[in-house]
Every structure is written in C-alpha cells, then in structure tokens.
mmCIF file of C-alpha atoms in Angstrom:
data_model
loop_
_atom_site.group_PDB
_atom_site.id
_atom_site.type_symbol
_atom_site.label_atom_id
_atom_site.label_comp_id
_atom_site.label_asym_id
_atom_site.label_seq_id
_atom_site.Cartn_x
_atom_site.Cartn_y
_atom_site.Cartn_z
ATOM 1 C CA MET R 1 0.121 0.067 -0.270
ATOM 2 C CA THR R 2 1.506 3.296 -1.119
ATOM 3 C CA ALA R 3 1.645 6.246 1.509
ATOM 4 C CA GLU R 4 -0.803 8.467 -0.555
ATOM 5 C CA GLN R 5 -3.339 5.620 0.501
ATOM 6 C CA ARG R 6 -3.215 5.072 4.080
ATOM 7 C CA VAL R 7 -5.207 7.551 6.647
ATOM 8 C CA GLU R 8 -3.715 8.678 9.705
ATOM 9 C CA VAL R 9 -5.398 7.197 12.657
ATOM 10 C CA GLY R 10 -3.340 8.530 15.573
ATOM 11 C CA ARG R 11 -0.024 10.189 16.962
ATOM 12 C CA VAL R 12 2.229 8.916 19.124
ATOM 13 C CA ALA R 13 2.194 11.069 22.575
ATOM 14 C CA LYS R 14 4.724 9.836 24.395
ATOM 15 C CA ALA R 15 6.424 6.552 25.901
ATOM 16 C CA HIS R 16 4.723 4.534 28.775
ATOM 17 C CA GLY R 17 6.644 2.525 30.699
ATOM 18 C CA LEU R 18 10.206 -0.010 29.836
ATOM 19 C CA ARG R 19 8.189 -2.262 27.684
ATOM 20 C CA GLY R 20 8.156 -0.166 24.505
ATOM 21 C CA GLU R 21 4.595 0.724 24.948
ATOM 22 C CA VAL R 22 3.136 4.395 23.656
ATOM 23 C CA MET R 23 0.413 6.501 24.485
ATOM 24 C CA VAL R 24 -1.483 7.285 21.279
ATOM 25 C CA ARG R 25 -3.665 10.844 20.119
ATOM 26 C CA LEU R 26 -6.542 9.093 18.090
ATOM 27 C CA ALA R 27 -7.605 10.724 14.851
ATOM 28 C CA SER R 28 -10.148 8.082 14.283
ATOM 29 C CA ASP R 29 -13.339 7.345 16.332
ATOM 30 C CA VAL R 30 -13.285 3.772 14.192
ATOM 31 C CA ALA R 31 -13.270 1.321 17.001
ATOM 32 C CA ASP R 32 -10.673 -1.471 17.051
ATOM 33 C CA ARG R 33 -8.124 0.868 14.611
ATOM 34 C CA LEU R 34 -5.551 -0.002 16.633
ATOM 35 C CA ALA R 35 -6.340 -3.631 17.889
ATOM 36 C CA ALA R 36 -3.803 -5.935 18.108
ATOM 37 C CA GLY R 37 -2.459 -7.742 14.696
ATOM 38 C CA THR R 38 -3.538 -4.373 12.785
ATOM 39 C CA PRO R 39 -1.261 -3.490 9.899
ATOM 40 C CA VAL R 40 -0.369 0.243 10.633
ATOM 41 C CA TRP R 41 2.650 2.345 9.561
ATOM 42 C CA VAL R 42 4.576 4.156 12.323
ATOM 43 C CA ALA R 43 6.752 7.030 10.737
ATOM 44 C CA GLY R 44 6.037 5.544 7.814
ATOM 45 C CA VAL R 45 7.519 2.085 8.754
ATOM 46 C CA ALA R 46 5.464 -0.965 8.105
ATOM 47 C CA THR R 47 4.748 -2.748 10.849
ATOM 48 C CA GLU R 48 1.738 -4.212 13.328
ATOM 49 C CA VAL R 49 0.297 -3.627 16.431
ATOM 50 C CA ALA R 50 1.924 -6.514 18.753
ATOM 51 C CA THR R 51 -0.796 -5.051 22.169
ATOM 52 C CA MET R 52 -3.211 -2.549 22.695
ATOM 53 C CA ARG R 53 -5.066 -1.401 26.112
ATOM 54 C CA GLU R 54 -6.650 1.021 27.934
ATOM 55 C CA HIS R 55 -4.916 3.641 30.159
ATOM 56 C CA GLN R 56 -6.871 6.605 31.527
ATOM 57 C CA GLY R 57 -8.781 6.778 28.413
ATOM 58 C CA ARG R 58 -6.265 6.863 26.008
ATOM 59 C CA PRO R 59 -5.055 3.719 23.991
ATOM 60 C CA LEU R 60 -1.327 2.254 25.246
ATOM 61 C CA VAL R 61 0.089 0.554 22.418
ATOM 62 C CA ARG R 62 3.337 -1.503 21.645
ATOM 63 C CA PHE R 63 4.094 -1.880 17.732
ATOM 64 C CA ALA R 64 6.044 -5.333 16.589
ATOM 65 C CA HIS R 65 9.390 -3.307 15.646
ATOM 66 C CA VAL R 66 9.245 -1.602 19.256
ATOM 67 C CA ARG R 67 10.941 -3.690 22.047
ATOM 68 C CA ASP R 68 11.825 -1.338 25.110
ATOM 69 C CA ARG R 69 11.553 2.300 26.128
ATOM 70 C CA THR R 70 14.182 3.331 24.246
ATOM 71 C CA GLY R 71 12.778 2.430 21.109
ATOM 72 C CA ALA R 72 9.198 3.689 22.321
ATOM 73 C CA GLU R 73 10.707 7.137 22.919
ATOM 74 C CA LEU R 74 11.905 7.664 19.700
ATOM 75 C CA LEU R 75 8.372 7.553 18.229
ATOM 76 C CA ARG R 76 7.572 10.676 19.893
ATOM 77 C CA GLY R 77 5.220 12.699 17.492
ATOM 78 C CA ALA R 78 5.268 9.919 14.869
ATOM 79 C CA VAL R 79 2.323 9.690 12.759
ATOM 80 C CA VAL R 80 0.300 6.308 13.170
ATOM 81 C CA GLU R 81 -1.273 5.675 9.442
ATOM 82 C CA ALA R 82 -3.309 2.191 8.479
ATOM 83 C CA ALA R 83 -5.657 1.216 5.600
ATOM 84 C CA PRO R 84 -8.746 3.255 4.940
ATOM 85 C CA VAL R 85 -12.137 1.986 6.015
ATOM 86 C CA ASP R 86 -15.052 1.778 3.742
ATOM 87 C CA ALA R 87 -17.349 4.695 5.430
ATOM 88 C CA GLU R 88 -20.365 2.911 3.742
ATOM 89 C CA GLU R 89 -19.555 -0.174 6.705
ATOM 90 C CA LEU R 90 -19.783 2.563 9.556
ATOM 91 C CA ASP R 91 -22.218 2.710 11.878
ATOM 92 C CA THR R 92 -21.327 6.249 11.885
ATOM 93 C CA TYR R 93 -21.222 9.876 9.850
ATOM 94 C CA LEU R 94 -18.361 11.626 8.758
ATOM 95 C CA ALA R 95 -18.701 15.321 9.822
ATOM 96 C CA SER R 96 -18.867 16.799 6.584
ATOM 97 C CA GLU R 97 -21.918 14.170 5.882
ATOM 98 C CA LEU R 98 -23.329 15.696 9.286
ATOM 99 C CA VAL R 99 -23.115 19.522 8.206
ATOM 100 C CA GLY R 100 -26.218 20.871 6.462
ATOM 101 C CA LEU R 101 -28.336 18.180 8.211
ATOM 102 C CA ARG R 102 -31.747 19.030 10.033
ATOM 103 C CA VAL R 103 -32.512 18.637 13.627
ATOM 104 C CA LEU R 104 -35.921 17.584 14.876
ATOM 105 C CA ASP R 105 -37.682 16.872 18.024
ATOM 106 C CA GLY R 106 -39.731 13.977 18.369
ATOM 107 C CA GLU R 107 -42.642 15.229 16.627
ATOM 108 C CA GLY R 108 -40.909 16.492 13.644
ATOM 109 C CA VAL R 109 -40.745 20.176 15.114
ATOM 110 C CA LEU R 110 -37.482 21.528 13.089
ATOM 111 C CA LEU R 111 -35.291 22.532 16.004
ATOM 112 C CA GLY R 112 -32.411 24.004 13.560
ATOM 113 C CA THR R 113 -29.843 22.977 10.987
ATOM 114 C CA ILE R 114 -26.520 21.738 11.992
ATOM 115 C CA ALA R 115 -23.518 24.178 11.213
ATOM 116 C CA ALA R 116 -20.477 22.546 12.444
ATOM 117 C CA LEU R 117 -18.598 19.852 14.242
ATOM 118 C CA VAL R 118 -17.165 20.517 17.783
ATOM 119 C CA GLN R 119 -14.683 17.739 18.897
ATOM 120 C CA ILE R 120 -14.260 17.838 22.620
ATOM 121 C CA PRO R 121 -11.961 15.410 24.769
ATOM 122 C CA THR R 122 -12.667 11.724 23.610
ATOM 123 C CA VAL R 123 -13.542 11.276 27.646
ATOM 124 C CA ALA R 124 -16.622 12.702 27.275
ATOM 125 C CA GLY R 125 -17.932 10.020 24.824
ATOM 126 C CA TYR R 126 -19.480 12.072 22.298
ATOM 127 C CA ASP R 127 -18.932 15.471 20.219
ATOM 128 C CA LEU R 128 -20.945 18.467 20.019
ATOM 129 C CA LEU R 129 -23.189 19.599 17.126
ATOM 130 C CA GLU R 130 -23.719 23.656 16.343
ATOM 131 C CA VAL R 131 -27.146 23.800 15.542
ATOM 132 C CA VAL R 132 -28.255 27.273 13.809
ATOM 133 C CA ALA R 133 -31.996 27.328 15.317
ATOM 134 C CA PRO R 134 -34.666 28.534 12.584
ATOM 135 C CA ASP R 135 -34.607 32.225 14.323
ATOM 136 C CA GLY R 136 -30.561 32.514 13.945
ATOM 137 C CA ARG R 137 -29.732 31.964 17.049
ATOM 138 C CA THR R 138 -26.877 29.009 17.815
ATOM 139 C CA TRP R 139 -26.871 26.155 20.593
ATOM 140 C CA LEU R 140 -25.007 23.070 20.702
ATOM 141 C CA LEU R 141 -25.943 19.616 20.905
ATOM 142 C CA PRO R 142 -24.473 16.609 22.621
ATOM 143 C CA ALA R 143 -23.903 14.106 19.455
ATOM 144 C CA ALA R 144 -25.142 11.468 22.379
ATOM 145 C CA ASP R 145 -26.351 8.174 20.575
ATOM 146 C CA GLU R 146 -29.001 8.665 23.697
ATOM 147 C CA LEU R 147 -29.939 11.794 22.348
ATOM 148 C CA VAL R 148 -29.722 12.106 18.648
ATOM 149 C CA ALA R 149 -30.594 9.494 16.210
ATOM 150 C CA ALA R 150 -29.700 9.603 12.041
ATOM 151 C CA VAL R 151 -33.423 9.230 10.371
ATOM 152 C CA GLN R 152 -33.431 8.273 6.790
ATOM 153 C CA ASP R 153 -37.032 8.900 5.511
ATOM 154 C CA ALA R 154 -38.993 10.507 2.035
ATOM 155 C CA ASP R 155 -37.723 13.891 3.047
ATOM 156 C CA GLY R 156 -33.948 12.448 3.276
ATOM 157 C CA LEU R 157 -31.211 12.390 6.141
ATOM 158 C CA HIS R 158 -31.802 14.362 9.523
ATOM 159 C CA LEU R 159 -31.412 13.719 12.743
ATOM 160 C CA VAL R 160 -34.058 13.529 15.553
ATOM 161 C CA ALA R 161 -33.071 14.720 18.906
ATOM 162 C CA THR R 162 -35.021 13.049 21.712
ATOM 163 C CA ASP R 163 -34.559 13.267 25.835
ATOM 164 C CA LEU R 164 -32.769 16.282 25.490
ATOM 165 C CA PRO R 165 -31.707 17.846 28.685
ATOM 166 C CA GLU R 166 -33.991 20.703 30.659
ATOM 167 C CA GLY R 167 -32.852 23.982 29.547
ATOM 168 C CA LEU R 168 -30.901 22.788 26.817
ATOM 169 C CA LEU R 169 -33.086 24.859 23.875
ATOM 170 C CA ASP R 170 -33.689 27.554 26.374
ATOM 171 C CA ILE R 171 -31.430 29.817 24.614
ATOM 172 C CA ALA R 172 -31.786 33.255 26.358
ATOM 173 C CA SER R 173 -32.579 36.308 24.154
ATOM 174 C CA ASP R 174 -33.972 38.810 26.283
ATOM 175 C CA VAL R 175 -30.817 38.738 28.807
ATOM 176 C CA ALA R 176 -31.029 41.919 31.152
ATOM 177 C CA ASP R 177 -27.565 43.589 32.607
ATOM 178 C CA PRO R 178 -27.483 43.835 36.643
ATOM 179 C CA ALA R 179 -28.822 47.738 35.614
ATOM 180 C CA GLY R 180 -31.693 46.333 34.304
ATOM 181 C CA GLU R 181 -31.059 47.349 30.691
ATOM 182 C CA GLU R 182 -31.967 44.734 28.072
ATOM 183 C CA GLN R 183 -28.836 43.489 25.966
ATOM 184 C CA PRO R 184 -28.786 42.776 22.258
#
C-alpha cells in the first residue's frame, strides 16, 4: 500500500513504561483501529500492533518492531497510519456528512440545522453539534447516542433529538444586565 492510500489514525504522544508501549492520540473514532494484529505504518515504517490496552481513556500501544522504552521514546510525535476503512460499512457519520442536516424533535418540529461539529476530549464519549435554530440563534447539541439518532425517510437524512436535558433549548434572547437594561 502506498503512502497516498493510507490514512492517519493517530499520533504517538509519549512512551509509557519500560516494555516499549506508547500512548497514542487517536485521530479516528472508528473502533478497533489499533487492535492487536492490525497492520499499521509508524513514521512510515510498516509494522503491526502487538498489543493495545486502555489507560486513562487513551490507548497504550506496543508496536511489533519496538521492544523497549528507548525505541518507544524515538516514536514521540510519529504519525500512525493504517489502511482506510469503507465509510459505508460504518455505523457512524463523517462530520462532512452531518453539516447541513436538519435537526428535528420527536414530533417532527424543526430545531435547527447543523452548522459544524465541535470536537471535545474523547473522555466525554461524544462530540458537540453546533446547531443554528430557525431564528438564527446558535446552540450546542451533544452528539450522544441516547440524545440523537440519524433517520433516513422520504424527506431525506436528518437527526432526531429526543430526551434533551431540560434547559438545553432555552436560549436566552433577552438577557438583562444588572442595571435592568436589556442587552441585544
């Protein structure tokens, strides 16, 4: 596989321990991108993932060609690449596919249109969707499975938001300052 055909799945953050493990900052939310046995390229060198385990919300990986801490330290900042996956087979959407989608509530009322995806630390377990309401105001919707679902119907693809936390849609449009004057 040529370098042009590979995709970045993460970067080595730092060495961990004495046995050649490294902490990897993931650039992919595709499950098992760094599962043991997966062929990868680290700093352009073809290898495979020997072991992978979670530590403080991040993957600790040992690559087959690295045996000790000295070798692991040499990888700091190295790009980890892998073969691309077929997005059609994933139970997920790319950010570019979400921007522009309508967001409806459970009764079909338009809540807004997705303007952007806001990435937050992976420990949260979800990202945020920036939604522009019909009146032009912007609000953030957690892209958590228990709050939103992608629905494909006769009207096309859209998101349905249900069980939203109380106050999430209460966007204050008339905020008063301490002097009692209305702010724009």
